XYZ file of C-alpha atoms in Angstrom:
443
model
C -33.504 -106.222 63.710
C -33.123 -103.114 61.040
C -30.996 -100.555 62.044
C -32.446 -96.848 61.411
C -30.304 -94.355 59.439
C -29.131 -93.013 62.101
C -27.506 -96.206 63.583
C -25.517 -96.260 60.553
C -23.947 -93.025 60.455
C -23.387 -93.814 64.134
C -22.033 -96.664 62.979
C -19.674 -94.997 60.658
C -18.674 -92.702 62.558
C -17.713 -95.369 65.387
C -15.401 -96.965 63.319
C -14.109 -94.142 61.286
C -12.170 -92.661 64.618
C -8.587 -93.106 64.734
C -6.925 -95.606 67.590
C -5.245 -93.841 70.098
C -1.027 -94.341 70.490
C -0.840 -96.539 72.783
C 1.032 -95.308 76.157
C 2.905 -95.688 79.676
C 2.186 -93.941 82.498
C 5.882 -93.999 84.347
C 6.560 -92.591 87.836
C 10.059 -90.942 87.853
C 10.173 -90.036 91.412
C 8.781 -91.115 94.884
C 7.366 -94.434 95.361
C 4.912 -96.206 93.464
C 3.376 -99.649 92.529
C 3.452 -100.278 89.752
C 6.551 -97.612 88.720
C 5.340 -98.149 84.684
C 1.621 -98.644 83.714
C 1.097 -100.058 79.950
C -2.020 -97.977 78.538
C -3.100 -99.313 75.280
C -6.705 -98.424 75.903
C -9.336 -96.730 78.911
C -7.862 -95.350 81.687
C -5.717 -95.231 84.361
C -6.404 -93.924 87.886
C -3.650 -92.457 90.456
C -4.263 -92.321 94.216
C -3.403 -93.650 97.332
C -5.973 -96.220 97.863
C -5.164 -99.943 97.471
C -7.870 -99.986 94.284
C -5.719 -97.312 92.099
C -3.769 -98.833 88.949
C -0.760 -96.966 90.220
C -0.851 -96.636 94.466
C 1.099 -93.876 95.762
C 1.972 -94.473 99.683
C 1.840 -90.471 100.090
C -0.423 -88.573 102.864
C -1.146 -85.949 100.396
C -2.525 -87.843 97.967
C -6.109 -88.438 97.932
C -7.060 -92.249 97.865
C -8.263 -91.786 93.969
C -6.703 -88.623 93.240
C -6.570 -88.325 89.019
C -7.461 -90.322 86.031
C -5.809 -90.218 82.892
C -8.004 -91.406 79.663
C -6.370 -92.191 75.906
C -7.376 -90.410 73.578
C -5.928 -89.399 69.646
C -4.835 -85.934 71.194
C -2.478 -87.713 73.835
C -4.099 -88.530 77.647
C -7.175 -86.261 78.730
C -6.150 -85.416 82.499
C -9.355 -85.056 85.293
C -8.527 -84.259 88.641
C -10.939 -86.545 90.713
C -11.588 -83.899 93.479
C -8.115 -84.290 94.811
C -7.675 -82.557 98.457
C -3.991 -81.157 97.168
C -4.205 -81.261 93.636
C -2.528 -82.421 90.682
C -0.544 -80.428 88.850
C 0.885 -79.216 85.530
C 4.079 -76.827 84.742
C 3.605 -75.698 88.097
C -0.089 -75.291 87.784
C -2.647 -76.750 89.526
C -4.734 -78.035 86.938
C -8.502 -80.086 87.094
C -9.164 -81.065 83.319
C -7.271 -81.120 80.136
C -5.797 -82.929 77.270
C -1.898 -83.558 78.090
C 0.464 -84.146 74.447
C 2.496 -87.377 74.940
C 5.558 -86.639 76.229
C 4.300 -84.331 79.442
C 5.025 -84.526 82.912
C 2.595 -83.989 86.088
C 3.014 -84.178 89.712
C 0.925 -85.782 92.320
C 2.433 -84.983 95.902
C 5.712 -85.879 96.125
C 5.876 -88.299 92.662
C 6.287 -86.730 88.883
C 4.824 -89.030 86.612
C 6.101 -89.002 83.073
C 3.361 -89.750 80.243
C 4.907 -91.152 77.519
C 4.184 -93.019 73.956
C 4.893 -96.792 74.412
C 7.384 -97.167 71.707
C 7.938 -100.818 72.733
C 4.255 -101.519 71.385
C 4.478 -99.462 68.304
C 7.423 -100.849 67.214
C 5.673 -104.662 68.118
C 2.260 -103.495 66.104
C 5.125 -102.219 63.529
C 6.328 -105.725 63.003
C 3.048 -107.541 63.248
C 2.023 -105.153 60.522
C 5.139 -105.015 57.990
C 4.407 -108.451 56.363
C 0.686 -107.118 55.855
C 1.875 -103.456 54.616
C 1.683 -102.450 50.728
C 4.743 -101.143 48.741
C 3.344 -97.767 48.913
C 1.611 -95.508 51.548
C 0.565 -91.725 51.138
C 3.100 -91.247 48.185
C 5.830 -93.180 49.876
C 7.159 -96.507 48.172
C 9.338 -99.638 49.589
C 9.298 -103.157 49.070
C 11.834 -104.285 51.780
C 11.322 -105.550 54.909
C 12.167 -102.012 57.040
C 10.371 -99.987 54.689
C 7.193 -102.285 55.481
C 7.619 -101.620 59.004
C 7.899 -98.348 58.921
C 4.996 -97.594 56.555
C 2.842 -100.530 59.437
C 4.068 -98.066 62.223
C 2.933 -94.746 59.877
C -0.682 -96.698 60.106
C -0.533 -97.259 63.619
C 0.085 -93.711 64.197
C -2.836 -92.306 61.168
C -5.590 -90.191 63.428
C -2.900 -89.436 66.152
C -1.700 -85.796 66.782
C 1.860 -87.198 68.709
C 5.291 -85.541 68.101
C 7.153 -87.616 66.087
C 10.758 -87.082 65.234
C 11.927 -88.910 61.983
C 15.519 -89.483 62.055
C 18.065 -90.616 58.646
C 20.290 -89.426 56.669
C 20.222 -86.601 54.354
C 17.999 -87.622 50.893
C 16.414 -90.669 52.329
C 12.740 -88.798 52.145
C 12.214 -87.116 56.115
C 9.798 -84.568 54.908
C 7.396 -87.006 52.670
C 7.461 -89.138 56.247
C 5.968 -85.849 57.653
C 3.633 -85.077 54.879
C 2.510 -88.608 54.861
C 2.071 -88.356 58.665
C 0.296 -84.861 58.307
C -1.968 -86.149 55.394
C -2.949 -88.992 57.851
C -3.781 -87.260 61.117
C -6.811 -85.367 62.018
C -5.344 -82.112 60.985
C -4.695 -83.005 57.009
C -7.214 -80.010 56.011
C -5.232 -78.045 58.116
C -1.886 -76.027 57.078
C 1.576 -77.790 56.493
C 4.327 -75.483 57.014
C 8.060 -76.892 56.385
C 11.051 -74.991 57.969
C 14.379 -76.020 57.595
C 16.310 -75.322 60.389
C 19.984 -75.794 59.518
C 19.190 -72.865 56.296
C 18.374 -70.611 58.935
C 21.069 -67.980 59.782
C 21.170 -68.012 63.870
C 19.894 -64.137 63.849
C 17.188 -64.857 62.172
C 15.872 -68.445 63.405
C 13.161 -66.987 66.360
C 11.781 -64.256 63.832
C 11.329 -66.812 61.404
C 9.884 -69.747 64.222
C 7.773 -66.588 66.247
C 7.479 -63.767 63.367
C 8.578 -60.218 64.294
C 6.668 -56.896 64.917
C 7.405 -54.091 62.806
C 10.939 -52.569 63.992
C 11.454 -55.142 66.487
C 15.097 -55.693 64.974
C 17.296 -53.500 62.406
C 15.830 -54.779 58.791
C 12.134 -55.447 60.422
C 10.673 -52.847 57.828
C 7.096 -55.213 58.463
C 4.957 -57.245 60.515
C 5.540 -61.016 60.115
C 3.388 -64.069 61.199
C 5.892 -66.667 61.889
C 6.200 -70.201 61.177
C 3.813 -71.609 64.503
C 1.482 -69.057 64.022
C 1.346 -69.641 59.384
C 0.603 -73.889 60.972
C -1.824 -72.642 63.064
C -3.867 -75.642 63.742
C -1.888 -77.727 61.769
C 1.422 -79.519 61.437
C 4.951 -77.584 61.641
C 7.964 -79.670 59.938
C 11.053 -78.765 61.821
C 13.968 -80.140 59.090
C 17.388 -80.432 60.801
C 16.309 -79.631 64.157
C 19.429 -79.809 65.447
C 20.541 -77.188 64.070
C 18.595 -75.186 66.337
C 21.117 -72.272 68.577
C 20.872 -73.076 72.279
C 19.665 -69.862 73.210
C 15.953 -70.571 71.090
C 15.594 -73.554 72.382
C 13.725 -72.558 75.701
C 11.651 -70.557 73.313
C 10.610 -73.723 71.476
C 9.936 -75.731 74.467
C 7.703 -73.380 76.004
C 5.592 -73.306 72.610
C 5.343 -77.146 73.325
C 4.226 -77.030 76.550
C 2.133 -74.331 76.714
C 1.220 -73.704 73.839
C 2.185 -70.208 73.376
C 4.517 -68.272 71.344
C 5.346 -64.306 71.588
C 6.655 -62.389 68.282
C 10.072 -60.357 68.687
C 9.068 -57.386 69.480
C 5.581 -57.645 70.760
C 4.320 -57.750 74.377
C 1.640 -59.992 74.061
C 1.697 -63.709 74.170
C -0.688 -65.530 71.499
C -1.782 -69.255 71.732
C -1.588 -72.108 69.063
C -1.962 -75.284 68.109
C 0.198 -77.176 66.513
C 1.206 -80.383 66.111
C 5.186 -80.939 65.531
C 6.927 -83.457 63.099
C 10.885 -82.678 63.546
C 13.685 -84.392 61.419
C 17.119 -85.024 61.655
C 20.381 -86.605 59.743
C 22.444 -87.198 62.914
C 21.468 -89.143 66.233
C 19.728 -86.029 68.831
C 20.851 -87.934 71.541
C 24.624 -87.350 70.821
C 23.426 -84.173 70.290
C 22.307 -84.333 73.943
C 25.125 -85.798 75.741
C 27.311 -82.889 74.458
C 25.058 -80.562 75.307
C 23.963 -78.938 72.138
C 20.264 -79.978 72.194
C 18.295 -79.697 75.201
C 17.355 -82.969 76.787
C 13.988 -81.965 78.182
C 13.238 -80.183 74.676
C 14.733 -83.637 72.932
C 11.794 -85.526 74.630
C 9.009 -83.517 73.889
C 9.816 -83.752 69.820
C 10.778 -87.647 69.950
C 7.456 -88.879 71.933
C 7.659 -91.316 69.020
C 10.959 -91.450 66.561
C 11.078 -93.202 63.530
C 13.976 -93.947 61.668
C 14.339 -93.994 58.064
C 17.165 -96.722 56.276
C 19.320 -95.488 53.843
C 18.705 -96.427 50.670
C 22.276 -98.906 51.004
C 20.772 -101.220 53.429
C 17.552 -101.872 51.016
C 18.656 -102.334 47.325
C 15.639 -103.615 46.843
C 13.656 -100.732 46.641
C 15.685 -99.444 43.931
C 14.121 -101.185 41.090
C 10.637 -100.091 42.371
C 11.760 -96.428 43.095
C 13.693 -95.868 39.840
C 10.354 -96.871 37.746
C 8.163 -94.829 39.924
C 10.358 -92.062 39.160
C 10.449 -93.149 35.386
C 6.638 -93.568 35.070
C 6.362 -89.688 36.608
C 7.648 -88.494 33.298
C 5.757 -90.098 31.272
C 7.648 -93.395 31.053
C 6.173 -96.641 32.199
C 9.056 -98.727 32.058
C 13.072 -99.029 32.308
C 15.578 -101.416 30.685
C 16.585 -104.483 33.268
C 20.185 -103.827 32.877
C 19.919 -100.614 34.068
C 17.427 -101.108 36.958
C 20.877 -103.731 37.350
C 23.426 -100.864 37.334
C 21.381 -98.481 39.599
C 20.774 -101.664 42.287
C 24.469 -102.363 42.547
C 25.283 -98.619 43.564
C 25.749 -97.072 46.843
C 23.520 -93.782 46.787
C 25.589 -91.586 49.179
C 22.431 -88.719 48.221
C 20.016 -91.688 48.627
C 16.336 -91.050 47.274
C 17.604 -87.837 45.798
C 20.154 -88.965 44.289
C 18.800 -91.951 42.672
C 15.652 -89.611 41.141
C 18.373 -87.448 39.558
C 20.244 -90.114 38.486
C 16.696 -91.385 36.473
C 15.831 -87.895 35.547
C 19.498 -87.744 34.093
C 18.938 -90.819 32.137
C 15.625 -90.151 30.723
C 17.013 -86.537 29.640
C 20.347 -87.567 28.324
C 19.878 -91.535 27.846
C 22.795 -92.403 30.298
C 23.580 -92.353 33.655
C 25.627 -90.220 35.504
C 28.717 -91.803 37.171
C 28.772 -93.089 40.853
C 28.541 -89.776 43.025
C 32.490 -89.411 43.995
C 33.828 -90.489 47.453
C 34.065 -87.298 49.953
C 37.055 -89.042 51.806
C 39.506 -87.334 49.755
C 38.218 -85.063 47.529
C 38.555 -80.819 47.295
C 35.783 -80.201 49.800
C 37.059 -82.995 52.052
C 40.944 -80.635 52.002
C 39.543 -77.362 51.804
C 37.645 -77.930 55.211
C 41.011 -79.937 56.862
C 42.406 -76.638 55.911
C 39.522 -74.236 57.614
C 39.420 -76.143 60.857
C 40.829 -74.436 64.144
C 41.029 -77.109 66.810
C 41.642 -74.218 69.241
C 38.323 -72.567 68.406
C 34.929 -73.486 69.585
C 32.776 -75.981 67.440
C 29.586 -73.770 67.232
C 31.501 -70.231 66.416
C 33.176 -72.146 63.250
C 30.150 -73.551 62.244
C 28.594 -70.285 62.247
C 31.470 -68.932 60.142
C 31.362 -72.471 57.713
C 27.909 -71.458 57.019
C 27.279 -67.919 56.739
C 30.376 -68.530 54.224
C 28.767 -71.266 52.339
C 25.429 -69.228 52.113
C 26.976 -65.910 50.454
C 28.317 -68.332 47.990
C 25.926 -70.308 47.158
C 23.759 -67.584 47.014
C 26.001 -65.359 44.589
C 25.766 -68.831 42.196
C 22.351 -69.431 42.220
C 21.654 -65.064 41.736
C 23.897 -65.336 38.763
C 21.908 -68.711 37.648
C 18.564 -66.867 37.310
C 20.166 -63.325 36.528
C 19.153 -61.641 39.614
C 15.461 -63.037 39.659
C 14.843 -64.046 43.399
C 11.849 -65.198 43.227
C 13.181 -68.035 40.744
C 16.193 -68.072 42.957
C 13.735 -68.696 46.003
C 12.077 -71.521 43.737
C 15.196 -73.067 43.179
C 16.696 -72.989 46.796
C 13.664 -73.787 48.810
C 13.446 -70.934 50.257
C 10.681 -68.869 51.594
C 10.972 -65.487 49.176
C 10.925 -63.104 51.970
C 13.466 -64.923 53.789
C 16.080 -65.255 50.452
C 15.410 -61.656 49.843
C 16.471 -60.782 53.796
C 19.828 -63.371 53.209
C 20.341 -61.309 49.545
C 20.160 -57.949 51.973
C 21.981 -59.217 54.680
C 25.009 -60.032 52.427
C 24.730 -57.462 50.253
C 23.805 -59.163 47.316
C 20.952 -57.012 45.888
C 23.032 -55.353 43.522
């Protein structure tokens, strides 16, 4: 039997949707049976009666009170005429789409809805022998690079949180681009912020934007980073890094989906789907109580981590030509592809591209990036370091320092030209010219 054009594009269409991230329904509190309910495709219905996928022995819960459908937004939420309701930050709620990561309540029980990392990581390993060397700009021919980039197409069409974690030059924001470029939203702004070049003043203006004269300097109106990835994906880099006290402010962006600019009454809704990075383990960060737990799980619905370039020597050879080939030059001498396999790459990716960059410009390569056991920087901070005052007001005073300086170098670099100064810090323009006023560098 012929199929009509139609059928085709049907067809197409069919098979051109992105799989869902597979998920668990988990109840947290009050009894249940099951407690955890694997959903890697369809639905899953919540009530009372003995035919529900999760049975809750509650009075006030209707015998097939709520289904939850997958879908690539997360789990679509519909009420099934409960008698009490089901409900949702407090509100009772009949339909929606709920982000991985969200919590409900059904009588008495909160149920958790969650990405089900176990089966990622499984359709991760399935995947890695399968995987190419390269995906959306990123390159690896070892074994965890594999996985990760079989995990990255597990996770193409989704719209999922995802929190990349690794150290400092191993590549976090090409993970997000290359997770933004494969998502439903890649026509859609990208918007990068790093977090930890924020000073703590100014990190809400530049996450919410700021109404003209909301603060002393606020000589303009200015759309902030949610509202510039409107519809898109917002990179959070060093996340963190983020002061306590914007936190809440953050998580109620996530949940509801609103933000409000300093100074302005009204509250404005977006859309936006969150890839946050970090060098250091958030959960530490949690235990100590500098990152919000609750906030913690709504960025890491699914957390990746990236190797450091150490543990994988053999994506040296491959990185270093990819690097070479960029400028023109296809290939490298074996010896040295030898020399740059045996180092240790404290900078990782970044360090190894300037090391290549530094060879092709000067025809020899740098030495080994020094040890920072022992060094100046290593004394001069022994030196700086109260033990009798608190971690986050030294911080503060490490890196408002830090930034003054490194701002009066790179000012006298480009002779006063910000906007080249901007270029070469990666820095939003309007925000280096508010650090140059701030510290009085302007003249």
């Amino acid at each position: 039997m012929e199929r009509s054009a139609d059928d085709e594009t049907a067809l197409v269409q069919r098979v051109a949707l992105p799989l869902p991230v597979p998920a668990r329904v988990r109840v947290t509190s009050g009894a249940a049976t099951p407690r955890v309910f694997r959903l890697s495709q369809g639905s899953c219905v919540v009530g009372g009666g003995a035919d529900a996928d999760i049975v809750l022995p509650d009075s006030t819960v209707s015998r097939r009170h709520v289904e939850l459908t997958l879908s690539p937004e997360g789990i679509v939420l519909s009420d099934l005429g409960s008698r009490n309701g089901t409900f949702y930050l407090g509100q009772r709620v009949e339909k929606m789409t709920l982000a991985l990561g969200s919590r409900i309540r059904v009588g008495v029980a909160e149920i958790c809805i969650e990405a089900d990392e176990e089966s990622l990581a499984e359709a991760g390993r399935e995947g890695s022998s399968r995987a190419p060397t390269e995906y959306r700009g990123l390159s690896g021919n070892s074994g965890p690079m594999r996985q990760l980039f079989a995990t990255l197409a597990k996770l193409e069409g989704s719209l999922v949180n995802v929190l990349v974690q690794g150290e400092s030059g191993v590549g976090k924001e090409l993970i997000a681009r290359a997770l933004h470029d494969g998502s439903l939203l890649k026509a859609a702004p990208f918007v990068a912020l790093n977090c930890g070049a924020l000073a703590k003043e100014l990190v809400a203006s530049e996450l919410f934007g700021h109404r003209r004269g909301a603060f002393t300097g606020a000589l303009e109106t200015r759309r902030g980073a949610f509202e510039r990835a409107d519809g898109g994906t917002l990179f959070l880099d060093e996340v963190g890094e983020l002061p306590l006290d914007v936190q809440p402010m953050l998580l109620r962006a996530l949940e509801a989906g609103e933000i409000q600019a300093l100074g302005d009454e009204q509250m404005k809704r977006v859309k936006v789907r969150i890839v946050a990075a970090s060098n250091r383990a958030l959960t530490g960060e949690v235990r100590t109580g500098r990152f919000r737990e609750d906030l913690y799980f709504r960025l890491a619905v699914v957390t990746l981590t990236v190797p450091p370039l150490r543990e994988r020597a053999e994506d040296i050879p491959l990185l270093a030509t990819r690097f070479a080939r960029a400028e023109g030059v296809p290939e490298l001498p074996a010896d040295l592809l030898q020399e740059l396999a045996s180092r240790a790459w404290p900078g990782n990716v970044r360090e190894l591209k300037n090391a290549v960059l530094a060879f092709l410009a000067l025809g020899d390569l740098p030495d080994s990036a020094p040890s920072f056991v022992d060094d100046d920087v290593e004394r001069a901070l022994r030196k700086l370091v109260d033990a009798s005052r608190p971690y986050a007001e030294q911080k503060d005073d490490l890196a408002s320092r830090f930034t003054r300086i490194y701002l009066e170098a790179v000012l006298r670099k480009v002779a006063g030209n910000q906007t080249e100064a901007a270029r070469i810090a990666g820095l939003d323009r309007g925000y280096l010219g508010r650090l140059v006023a701030k510290y009085g560098l302007g003249r």
